[in-house]
mmCIF file of C-alpha atoms in Angstrom:
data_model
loop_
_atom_site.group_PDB
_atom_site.id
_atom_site.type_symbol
_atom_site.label_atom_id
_atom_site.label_comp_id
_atom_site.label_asym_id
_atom_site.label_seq_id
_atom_site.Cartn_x
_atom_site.Cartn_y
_atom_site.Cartn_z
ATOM 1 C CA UNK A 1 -9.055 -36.140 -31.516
ATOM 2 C CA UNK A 2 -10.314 -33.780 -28.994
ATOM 3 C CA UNK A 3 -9.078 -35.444 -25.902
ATOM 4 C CA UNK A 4 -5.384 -35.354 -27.434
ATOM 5 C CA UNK A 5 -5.906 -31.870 -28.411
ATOM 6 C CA UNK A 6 -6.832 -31.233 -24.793
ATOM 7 C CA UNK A 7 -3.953 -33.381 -23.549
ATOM 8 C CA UNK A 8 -1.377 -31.936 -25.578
ATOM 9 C CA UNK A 9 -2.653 -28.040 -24.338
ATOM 10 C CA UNK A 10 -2.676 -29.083 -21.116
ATOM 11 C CA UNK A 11 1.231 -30.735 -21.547
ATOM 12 C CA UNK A 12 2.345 -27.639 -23.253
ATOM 13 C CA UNK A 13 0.844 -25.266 -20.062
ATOM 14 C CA UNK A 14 2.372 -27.498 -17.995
ATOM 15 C CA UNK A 15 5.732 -27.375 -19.052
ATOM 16 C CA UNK A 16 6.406 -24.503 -21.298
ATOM 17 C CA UNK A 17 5.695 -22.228 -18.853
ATOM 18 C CA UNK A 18 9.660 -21.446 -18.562
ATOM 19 C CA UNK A 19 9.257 -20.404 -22.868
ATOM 20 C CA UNK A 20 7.998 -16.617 -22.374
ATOM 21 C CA UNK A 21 11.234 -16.301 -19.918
ATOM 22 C CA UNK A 22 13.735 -17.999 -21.101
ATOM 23 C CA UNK A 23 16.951 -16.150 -21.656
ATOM 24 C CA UNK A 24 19.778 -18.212 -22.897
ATOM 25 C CA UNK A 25 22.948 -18.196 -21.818
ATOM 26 C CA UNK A 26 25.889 -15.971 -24.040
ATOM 27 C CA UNK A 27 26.851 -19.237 -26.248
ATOM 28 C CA UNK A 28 23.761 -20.536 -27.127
ATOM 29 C CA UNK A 29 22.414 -17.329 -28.519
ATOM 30 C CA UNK A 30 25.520 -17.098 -30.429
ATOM 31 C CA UNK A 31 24.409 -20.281 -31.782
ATOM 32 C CA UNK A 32 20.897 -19.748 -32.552
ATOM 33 C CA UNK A 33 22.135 -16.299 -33.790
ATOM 34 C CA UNK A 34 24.296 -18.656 -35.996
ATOM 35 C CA UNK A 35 21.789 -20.646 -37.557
ATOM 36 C CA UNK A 36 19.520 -18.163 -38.446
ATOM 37 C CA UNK A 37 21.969 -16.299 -40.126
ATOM 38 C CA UNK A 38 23.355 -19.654 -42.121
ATOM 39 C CA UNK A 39 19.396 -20.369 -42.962
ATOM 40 C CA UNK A 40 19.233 -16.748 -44.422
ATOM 41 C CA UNK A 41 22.377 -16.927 -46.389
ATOM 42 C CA UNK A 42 21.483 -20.065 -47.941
ATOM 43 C CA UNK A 43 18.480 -18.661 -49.092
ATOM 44 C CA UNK A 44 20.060 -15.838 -50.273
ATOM 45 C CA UNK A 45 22.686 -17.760 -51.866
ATOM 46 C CA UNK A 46 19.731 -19.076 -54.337
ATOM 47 C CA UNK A 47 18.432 -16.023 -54.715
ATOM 48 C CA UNK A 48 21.494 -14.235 -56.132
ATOM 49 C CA UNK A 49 22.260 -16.861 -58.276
ATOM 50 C CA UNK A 50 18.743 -17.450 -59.527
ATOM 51 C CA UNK A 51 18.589 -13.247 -60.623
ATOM 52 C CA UNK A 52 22.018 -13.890 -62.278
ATOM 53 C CA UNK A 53 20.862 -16.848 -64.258
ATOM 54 C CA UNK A 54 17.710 -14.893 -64.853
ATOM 55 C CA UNK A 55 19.349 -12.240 -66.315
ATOM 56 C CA UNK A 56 21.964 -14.124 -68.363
ATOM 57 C CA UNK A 57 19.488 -16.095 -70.120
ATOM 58 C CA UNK A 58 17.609 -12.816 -70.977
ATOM 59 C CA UNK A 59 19.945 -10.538 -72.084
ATOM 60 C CA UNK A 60 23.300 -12.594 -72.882
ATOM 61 C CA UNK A 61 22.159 -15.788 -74.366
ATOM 62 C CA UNK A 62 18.598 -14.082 -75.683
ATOM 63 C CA UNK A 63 20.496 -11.115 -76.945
ATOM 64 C CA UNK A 64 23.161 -13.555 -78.378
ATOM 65 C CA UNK A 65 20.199 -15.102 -80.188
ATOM 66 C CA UNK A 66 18.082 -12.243 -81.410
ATOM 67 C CA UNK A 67 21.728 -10.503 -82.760
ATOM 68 C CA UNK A 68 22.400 -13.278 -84.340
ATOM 69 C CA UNK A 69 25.996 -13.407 -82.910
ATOM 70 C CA UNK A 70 25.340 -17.025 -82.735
ATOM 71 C CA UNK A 71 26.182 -17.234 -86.366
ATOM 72 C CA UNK A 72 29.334 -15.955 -85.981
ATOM 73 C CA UNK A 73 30.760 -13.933 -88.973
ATOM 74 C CA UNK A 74 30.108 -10.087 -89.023
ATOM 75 C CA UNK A 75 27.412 -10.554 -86.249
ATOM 76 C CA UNK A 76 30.163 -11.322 -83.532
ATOM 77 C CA UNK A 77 30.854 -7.044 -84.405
ATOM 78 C CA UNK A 78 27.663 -6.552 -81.973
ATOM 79 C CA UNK A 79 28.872 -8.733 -79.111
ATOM 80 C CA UNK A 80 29.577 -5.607 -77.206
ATOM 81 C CA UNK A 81 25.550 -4.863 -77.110
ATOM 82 C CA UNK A 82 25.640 -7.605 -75.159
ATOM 83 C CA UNK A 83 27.139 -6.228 -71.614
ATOM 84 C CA UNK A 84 26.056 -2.682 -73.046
ATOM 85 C CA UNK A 85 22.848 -3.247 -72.148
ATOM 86 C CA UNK A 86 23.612 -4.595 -68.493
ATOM 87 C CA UNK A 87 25.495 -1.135 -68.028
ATOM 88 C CA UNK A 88 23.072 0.804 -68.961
ATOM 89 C CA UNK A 89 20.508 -1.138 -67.002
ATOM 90 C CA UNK A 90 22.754 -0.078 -63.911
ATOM 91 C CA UNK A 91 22.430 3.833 -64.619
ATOM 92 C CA UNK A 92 18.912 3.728 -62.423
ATOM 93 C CA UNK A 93 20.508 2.314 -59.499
ATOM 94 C CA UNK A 94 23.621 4.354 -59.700
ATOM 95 C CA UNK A 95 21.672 7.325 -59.634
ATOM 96 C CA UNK A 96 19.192 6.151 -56.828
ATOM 97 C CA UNK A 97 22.298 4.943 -54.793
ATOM 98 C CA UNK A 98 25.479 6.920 -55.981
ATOM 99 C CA UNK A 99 28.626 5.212 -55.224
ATOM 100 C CA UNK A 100 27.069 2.025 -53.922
ATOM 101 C CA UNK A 101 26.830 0.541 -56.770
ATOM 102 C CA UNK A 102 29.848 0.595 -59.594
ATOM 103 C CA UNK A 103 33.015 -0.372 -58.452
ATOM 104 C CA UNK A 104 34.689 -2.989 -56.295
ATOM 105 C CA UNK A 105 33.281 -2.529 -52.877
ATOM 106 C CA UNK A 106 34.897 -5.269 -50.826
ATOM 107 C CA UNK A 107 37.771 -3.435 -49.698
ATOM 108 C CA UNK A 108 35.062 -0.471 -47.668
ATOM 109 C CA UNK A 109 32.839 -3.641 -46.697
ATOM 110 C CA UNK A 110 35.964 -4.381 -44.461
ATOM 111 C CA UNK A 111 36.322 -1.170 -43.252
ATOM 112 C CA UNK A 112 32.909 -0.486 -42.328
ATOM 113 C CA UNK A 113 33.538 -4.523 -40.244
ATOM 114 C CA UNK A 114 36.526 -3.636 -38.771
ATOM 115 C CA UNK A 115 36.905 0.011 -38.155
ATOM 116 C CA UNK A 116 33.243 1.560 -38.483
ATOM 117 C CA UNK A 117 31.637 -0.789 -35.735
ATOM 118 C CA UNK A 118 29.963 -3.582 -38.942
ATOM 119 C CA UNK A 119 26.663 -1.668 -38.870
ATOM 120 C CA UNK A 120 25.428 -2.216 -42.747
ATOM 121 C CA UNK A 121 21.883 -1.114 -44.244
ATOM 122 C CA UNK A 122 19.975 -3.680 -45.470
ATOM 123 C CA UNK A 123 19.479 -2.381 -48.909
ATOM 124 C CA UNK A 124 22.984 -3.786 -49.462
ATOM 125 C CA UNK A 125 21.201 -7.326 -50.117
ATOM 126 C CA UNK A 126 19.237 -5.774 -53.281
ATOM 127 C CA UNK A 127 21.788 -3.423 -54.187
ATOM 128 C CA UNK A 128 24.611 -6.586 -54.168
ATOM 129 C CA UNK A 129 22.252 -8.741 -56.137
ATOM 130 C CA UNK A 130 20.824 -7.081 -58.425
ATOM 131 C CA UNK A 131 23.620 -4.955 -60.121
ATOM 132 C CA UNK A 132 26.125 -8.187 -60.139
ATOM 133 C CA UNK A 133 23.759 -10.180 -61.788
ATOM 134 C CA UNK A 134 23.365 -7.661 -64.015
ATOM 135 C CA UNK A 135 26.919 -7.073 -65.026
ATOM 136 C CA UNK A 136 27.580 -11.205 -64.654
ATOM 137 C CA UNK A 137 24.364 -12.031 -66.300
ATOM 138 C CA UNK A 138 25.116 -9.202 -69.385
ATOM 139 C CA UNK A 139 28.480 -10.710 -70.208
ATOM 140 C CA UNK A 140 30.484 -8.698 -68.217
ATOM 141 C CA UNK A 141 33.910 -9.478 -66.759
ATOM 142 C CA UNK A 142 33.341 -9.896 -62.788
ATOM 143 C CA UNK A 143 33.353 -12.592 -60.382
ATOM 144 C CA UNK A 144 30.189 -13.347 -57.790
ATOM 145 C CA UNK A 145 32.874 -13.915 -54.686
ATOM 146 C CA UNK A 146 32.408 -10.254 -53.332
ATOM 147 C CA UNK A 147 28.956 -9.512 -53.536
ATOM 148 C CA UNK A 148 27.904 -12.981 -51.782
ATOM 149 C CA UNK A 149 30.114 -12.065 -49.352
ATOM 150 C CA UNK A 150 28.558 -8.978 -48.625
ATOM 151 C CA UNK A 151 25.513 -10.370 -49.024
ATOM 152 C CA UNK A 152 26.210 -12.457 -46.706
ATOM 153 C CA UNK A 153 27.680 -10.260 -44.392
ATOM 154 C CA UNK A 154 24.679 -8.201 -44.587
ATOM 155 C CA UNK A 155 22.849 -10.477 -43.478
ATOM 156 C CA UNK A 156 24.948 -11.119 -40.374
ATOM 157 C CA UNK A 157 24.790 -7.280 -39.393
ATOM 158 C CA UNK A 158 21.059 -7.833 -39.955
ATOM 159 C CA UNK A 159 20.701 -10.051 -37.174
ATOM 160 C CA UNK A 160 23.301 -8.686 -35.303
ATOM 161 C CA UNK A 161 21.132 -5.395 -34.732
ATOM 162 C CA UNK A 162 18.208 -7.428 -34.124
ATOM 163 C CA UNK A 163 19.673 -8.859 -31.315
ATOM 164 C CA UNK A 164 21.185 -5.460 -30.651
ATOM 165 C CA UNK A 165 24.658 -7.215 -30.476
ATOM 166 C CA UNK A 166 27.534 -4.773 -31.202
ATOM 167 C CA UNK A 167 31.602 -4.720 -31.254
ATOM 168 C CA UNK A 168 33.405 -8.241 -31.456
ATOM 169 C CA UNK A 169 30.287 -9.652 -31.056
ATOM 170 C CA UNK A 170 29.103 -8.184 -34.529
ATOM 171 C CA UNK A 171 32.452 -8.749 -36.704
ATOM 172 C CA UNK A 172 31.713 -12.210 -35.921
ATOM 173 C CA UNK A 173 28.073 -12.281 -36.926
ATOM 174 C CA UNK A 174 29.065 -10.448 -40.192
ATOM 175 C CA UNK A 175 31.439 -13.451 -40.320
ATOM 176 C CA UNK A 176 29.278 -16.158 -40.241
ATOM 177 C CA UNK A 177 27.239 -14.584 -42.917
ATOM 178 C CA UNK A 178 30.074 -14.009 -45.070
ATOM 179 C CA UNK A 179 31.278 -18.217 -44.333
ATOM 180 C CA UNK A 180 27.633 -18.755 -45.245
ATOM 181 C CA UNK A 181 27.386 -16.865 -48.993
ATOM 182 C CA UNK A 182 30.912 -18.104 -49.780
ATOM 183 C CA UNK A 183 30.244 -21.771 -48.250
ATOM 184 C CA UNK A 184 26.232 -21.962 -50.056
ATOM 185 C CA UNK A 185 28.140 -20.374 -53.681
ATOM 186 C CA UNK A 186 31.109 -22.683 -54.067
ATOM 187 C CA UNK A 187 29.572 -25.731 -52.217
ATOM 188 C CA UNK A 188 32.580 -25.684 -49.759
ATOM 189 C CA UNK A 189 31.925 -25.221 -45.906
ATOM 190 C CA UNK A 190 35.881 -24.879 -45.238
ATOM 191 C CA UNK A 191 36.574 -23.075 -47.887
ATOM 192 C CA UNK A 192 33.820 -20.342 -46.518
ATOM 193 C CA UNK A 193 35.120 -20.612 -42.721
ATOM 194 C CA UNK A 194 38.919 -19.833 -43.753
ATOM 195 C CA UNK A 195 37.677 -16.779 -45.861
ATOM 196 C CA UNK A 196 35.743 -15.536 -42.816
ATOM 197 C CA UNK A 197 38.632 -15.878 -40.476
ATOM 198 C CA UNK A 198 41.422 -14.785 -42.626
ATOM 199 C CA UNK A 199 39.637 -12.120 -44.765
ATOM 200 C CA UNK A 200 36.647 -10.570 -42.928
ATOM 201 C CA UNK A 201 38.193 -11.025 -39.281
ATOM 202 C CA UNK A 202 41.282 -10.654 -40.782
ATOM 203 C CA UNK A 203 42.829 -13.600 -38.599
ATOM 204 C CA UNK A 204 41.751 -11.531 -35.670
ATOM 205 C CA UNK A 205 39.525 -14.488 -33.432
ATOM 206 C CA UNK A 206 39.537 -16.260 -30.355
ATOM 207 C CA UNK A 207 38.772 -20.091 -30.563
ATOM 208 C CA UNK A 208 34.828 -19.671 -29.566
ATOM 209 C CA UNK A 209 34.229 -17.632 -32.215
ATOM 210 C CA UNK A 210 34.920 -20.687 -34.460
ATOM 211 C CA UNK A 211 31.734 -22.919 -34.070
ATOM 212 C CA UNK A 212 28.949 -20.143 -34.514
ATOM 213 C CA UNK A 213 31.078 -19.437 -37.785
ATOM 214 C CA UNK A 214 31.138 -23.221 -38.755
ATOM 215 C CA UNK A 215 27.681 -23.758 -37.999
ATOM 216 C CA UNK A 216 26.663 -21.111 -40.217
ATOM 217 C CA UNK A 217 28.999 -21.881 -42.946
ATOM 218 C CA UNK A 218 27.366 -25.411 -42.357
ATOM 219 C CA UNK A 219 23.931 -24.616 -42.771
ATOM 220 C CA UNK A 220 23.884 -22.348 -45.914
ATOM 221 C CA UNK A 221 25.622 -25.067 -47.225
ATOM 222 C CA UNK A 222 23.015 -27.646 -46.521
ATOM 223 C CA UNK A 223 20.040 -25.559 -47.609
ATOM 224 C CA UNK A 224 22.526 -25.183 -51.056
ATOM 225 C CA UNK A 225 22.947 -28.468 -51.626
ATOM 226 C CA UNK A 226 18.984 -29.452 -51.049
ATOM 227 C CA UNK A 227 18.156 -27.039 -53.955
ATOM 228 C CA UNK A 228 21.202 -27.637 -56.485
ATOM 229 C CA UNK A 229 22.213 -30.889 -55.289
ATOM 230 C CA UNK A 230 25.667 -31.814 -53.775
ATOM 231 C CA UNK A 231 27.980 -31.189 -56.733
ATOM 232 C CA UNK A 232 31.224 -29.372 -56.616
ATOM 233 C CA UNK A 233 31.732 -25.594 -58.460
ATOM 234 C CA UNK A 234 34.113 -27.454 -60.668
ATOM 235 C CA UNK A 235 34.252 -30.606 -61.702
ATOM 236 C CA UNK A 236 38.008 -31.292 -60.878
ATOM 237 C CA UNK A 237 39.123 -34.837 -62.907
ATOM 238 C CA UNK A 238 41.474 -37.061 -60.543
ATOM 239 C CA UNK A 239 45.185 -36.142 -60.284
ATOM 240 C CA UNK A 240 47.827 -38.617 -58.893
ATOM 241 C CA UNK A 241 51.317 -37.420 -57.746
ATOM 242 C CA UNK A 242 53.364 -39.736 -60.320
ATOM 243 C CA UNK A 243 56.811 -38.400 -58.911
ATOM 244 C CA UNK A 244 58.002 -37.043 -55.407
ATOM 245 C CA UNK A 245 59.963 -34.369 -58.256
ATOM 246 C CA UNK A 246 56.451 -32.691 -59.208
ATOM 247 C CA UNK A 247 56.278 -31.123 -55.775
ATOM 248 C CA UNK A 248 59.142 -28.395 -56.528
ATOM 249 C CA UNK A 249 57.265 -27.788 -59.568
ATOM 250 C CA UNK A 250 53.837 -26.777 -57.182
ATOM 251 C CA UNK A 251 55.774 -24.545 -55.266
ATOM 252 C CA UNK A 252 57.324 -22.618 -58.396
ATOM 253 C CA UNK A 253 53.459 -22.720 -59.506
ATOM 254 C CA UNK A 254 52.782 -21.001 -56.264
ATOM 255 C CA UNK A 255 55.308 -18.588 -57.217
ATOM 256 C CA UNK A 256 53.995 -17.463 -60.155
ATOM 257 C CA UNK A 257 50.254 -17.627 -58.910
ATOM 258 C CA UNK A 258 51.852 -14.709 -56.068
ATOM 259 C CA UNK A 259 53.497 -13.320 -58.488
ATOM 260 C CA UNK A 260 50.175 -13.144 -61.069
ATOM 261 C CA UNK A 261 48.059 -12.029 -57.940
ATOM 262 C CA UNK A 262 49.945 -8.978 -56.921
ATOM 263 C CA UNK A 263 50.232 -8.417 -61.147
ATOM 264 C CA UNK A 264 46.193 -8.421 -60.950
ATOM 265 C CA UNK A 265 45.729 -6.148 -58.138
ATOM 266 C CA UNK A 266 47.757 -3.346 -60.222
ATOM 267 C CA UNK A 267 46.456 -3.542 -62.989
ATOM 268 C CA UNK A 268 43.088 -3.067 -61.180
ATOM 269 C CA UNK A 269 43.485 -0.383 -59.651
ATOM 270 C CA UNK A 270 45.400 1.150 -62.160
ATOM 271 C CA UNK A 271 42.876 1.011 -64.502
ATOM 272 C CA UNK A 272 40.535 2.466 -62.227
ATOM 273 C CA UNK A 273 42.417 5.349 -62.059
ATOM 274 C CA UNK A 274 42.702 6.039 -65.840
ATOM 275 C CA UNK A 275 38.746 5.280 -65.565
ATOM 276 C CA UNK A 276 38.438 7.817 -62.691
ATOM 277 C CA UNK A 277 40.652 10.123 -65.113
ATOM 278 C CA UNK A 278 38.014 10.320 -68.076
ATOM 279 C CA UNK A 279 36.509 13.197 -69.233
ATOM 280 C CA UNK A 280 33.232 10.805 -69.444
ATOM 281 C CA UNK A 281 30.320 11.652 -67.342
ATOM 282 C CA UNK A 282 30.436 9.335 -64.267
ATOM 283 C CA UNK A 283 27.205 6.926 -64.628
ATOM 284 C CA UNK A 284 28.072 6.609 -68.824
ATOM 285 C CA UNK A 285 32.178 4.828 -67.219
ATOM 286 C CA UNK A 286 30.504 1.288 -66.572
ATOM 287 C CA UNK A 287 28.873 1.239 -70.503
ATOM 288 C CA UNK A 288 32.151 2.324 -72.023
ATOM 289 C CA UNK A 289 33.748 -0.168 -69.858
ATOM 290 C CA UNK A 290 30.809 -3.031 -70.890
ATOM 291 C CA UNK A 291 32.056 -1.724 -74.544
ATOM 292 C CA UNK A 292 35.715 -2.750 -73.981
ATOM 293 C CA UNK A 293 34.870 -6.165 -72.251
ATOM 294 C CA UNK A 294 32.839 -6.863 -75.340
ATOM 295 C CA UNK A 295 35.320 -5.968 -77.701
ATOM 296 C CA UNK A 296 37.715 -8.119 -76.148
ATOM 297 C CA UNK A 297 35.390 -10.919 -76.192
ATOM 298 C CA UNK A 298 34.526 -10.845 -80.224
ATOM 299 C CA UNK A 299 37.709 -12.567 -80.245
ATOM 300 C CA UNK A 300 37.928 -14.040 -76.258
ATOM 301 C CA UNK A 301 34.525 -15.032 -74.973
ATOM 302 C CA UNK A 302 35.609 -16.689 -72.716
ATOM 303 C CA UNK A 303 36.669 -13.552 -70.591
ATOM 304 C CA UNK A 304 33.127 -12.973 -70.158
ATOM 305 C CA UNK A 305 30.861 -13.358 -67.640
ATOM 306 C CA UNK A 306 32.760 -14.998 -64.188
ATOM 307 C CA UNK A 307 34.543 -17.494 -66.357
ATOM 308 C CA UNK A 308 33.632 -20.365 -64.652
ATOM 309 C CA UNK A 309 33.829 -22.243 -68.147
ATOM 310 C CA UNK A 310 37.035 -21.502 -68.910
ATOM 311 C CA UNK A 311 37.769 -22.725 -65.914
ATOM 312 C CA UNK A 312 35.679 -26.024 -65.992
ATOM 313 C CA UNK A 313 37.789 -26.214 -69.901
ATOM 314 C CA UNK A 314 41.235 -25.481 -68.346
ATOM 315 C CA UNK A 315 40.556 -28.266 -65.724
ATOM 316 C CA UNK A 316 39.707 -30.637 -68.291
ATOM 317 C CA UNK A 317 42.195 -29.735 -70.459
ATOM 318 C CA UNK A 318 40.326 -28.620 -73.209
ATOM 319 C CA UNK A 319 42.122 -25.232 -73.905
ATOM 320 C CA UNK A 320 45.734 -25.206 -75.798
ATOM 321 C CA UNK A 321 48.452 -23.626 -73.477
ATOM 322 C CA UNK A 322 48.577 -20.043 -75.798
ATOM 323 C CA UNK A 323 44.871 -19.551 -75.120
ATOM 324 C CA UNK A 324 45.716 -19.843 -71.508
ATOM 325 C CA UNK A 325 48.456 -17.167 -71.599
ATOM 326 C CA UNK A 326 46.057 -14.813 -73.653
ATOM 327 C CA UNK A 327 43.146 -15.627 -71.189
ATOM 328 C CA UNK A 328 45.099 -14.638 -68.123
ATOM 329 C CA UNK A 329 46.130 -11.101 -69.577
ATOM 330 C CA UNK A 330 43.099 -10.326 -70.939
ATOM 331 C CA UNK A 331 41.032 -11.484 -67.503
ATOM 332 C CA UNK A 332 43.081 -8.918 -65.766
ATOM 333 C CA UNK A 333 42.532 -6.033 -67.683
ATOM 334 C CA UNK A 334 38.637 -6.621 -68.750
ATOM 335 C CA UNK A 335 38.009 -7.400 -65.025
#
């Protein structure tokens, strides 16, 4: 054992002498710079899923429990407890961070990549997982596709000022981490590369900017998959096109999908306004709001929470056609 120990030192003075020095060329640090950031999102990935579950088997499903609301009847009246309580968890971090925390904050994520040079604290990554999976986790209406992002993108600034990278350079790190949390949440590699290129970069990228974003979007995929397994989001039963005369019918889908889309972003921010508009002290907004989503959900629960479910139901076609119509209304305006 000792003579290999000495052969193997004397191999490694040998011939990693070039290690200390070795400065690699403007690709293959955008590579390794890659990696890293697709090992980290991964990770985080787990992470912000893990606090989410955490926190929905503590508060929604042990509240649900310890209510009684499982017994249906008058106890569904204190459903709205339910997110309540993940509001008014929030109020510490709202006050310790104000303005960082309630609130959509995906549209100044992209400003901050693409006007304000991408440099992004790295408190973001506690601040983006901790008061989603509170609000998810409570019961209330939100989905997880913005705050992995920014996670994710986070993460990608990270390194880039590690590496002391700035300008294109760092919109494309803050890419990769952003292909990374979408491609390690949803299980879908592509599905994270087109949302960095058309989203973040905003279909803004040369050609060599595509691999360091694959090979993240890769990785945090892989490191997903070894700890949940290599399942899809949703389990999606097989569809066969019966008739060449369904396709018209997919594009007047499309149509209304648009049509529902540009619907959603209205209301949205027109309820924000009329929220902005309350005479309600700011940090008490988010519990009346928790208040509203649980009203609506004594009689819609499936509105709560990101409404994967329903989702996994509608696939399967386990909810009647009048639900759906309700469901999509209702989505809208508790989210």
């Amino acid at each position: 054992m000792r003579i290999t120990l000495q052969k193997l030192r004397k191999f490694a003075l040998e011939n990693l002498r070039w290690l200390p020095n070795f400065k690699p060329g403007e690709h293959t640090a955008l590579i390794i710079q890659a990696f890293i950031i697709g090992i980290l999102a991964g990770l985080l990935n787990i992470a912000f899923r893990s606090t989410m579950e955490f926190v929905n088997n503590v508060i929604f499903k042990g509240g649900s429990t310890l209510l009684g609301v499982d017994q249906g009847g008058l106890h569904l009246l204190l459903v709205p407890l339910l997110p309540m309580a993940g509001a008014l968890l929030l109020i510490p971090l709202s006050k310790g961070f104000p303005g960082q925390v309630n609130g959509y904050g995906f549209p100044q994520f992209l400003e901050t990549v693409n006007i304000k040079g991408g440099v992004i604290k790295l408190r973001n990554i506690l601040l983006k997982t901790l008061a989603p999976a509170l609000t998810i986790g409570s019961g209330g209406s939100a989905g997880v596709e913005g705050p992995i992002a920014i996670i994710g993108g986070t993460v990608g600034s990270g390194v880039g000022q590690l590496f002391k990278v700035s300008g294109n350079r760092m919109r494309l790190l803050i890419a990769a981490g952003c292909a990374g949390g979408i491609a390690a949440t949803f299980n879908a590699p592509i599905a994270g590369v087109m949302f960095a290129m058309e989203i973040v970069l905003l279909g803004n990228y040369e050609l060599a900017s595509f691999s360091a974003i694959v090979i993240a979007s890769g990785i945090a995929t892989v490191i997903s998959r070894g700890h949940y397994g290599a399942f899809p989001a949703f389990p999606v039963p097989q569809y066969d096109l019966v008739s060449m005369y369904e396709i018209p019918l997919y594009m007047i889908l499309g149509l209304i999908v648009g049509t529902l889309a540009v619907l959603y972003i209205r209301i949205f921010y027109g309820v924000r306004k009329k929220f902005d508009n309350l005479k309600l002290h700011p940090q008490l907004k988010p519990v009346f709001g928790a208040f509203i989503v649980g009203c609506i959900g004594i009689f819609l629960p499936q509105i709560m929470g990101n409404g994967y479910e329903f989702i996994e139901d509608a696939l399967s076609g386990k909810i009647i056609l009048p639900v759906i119509f309700l469901l999509i209304f209702f989505k809208m305006g508790a989210t």
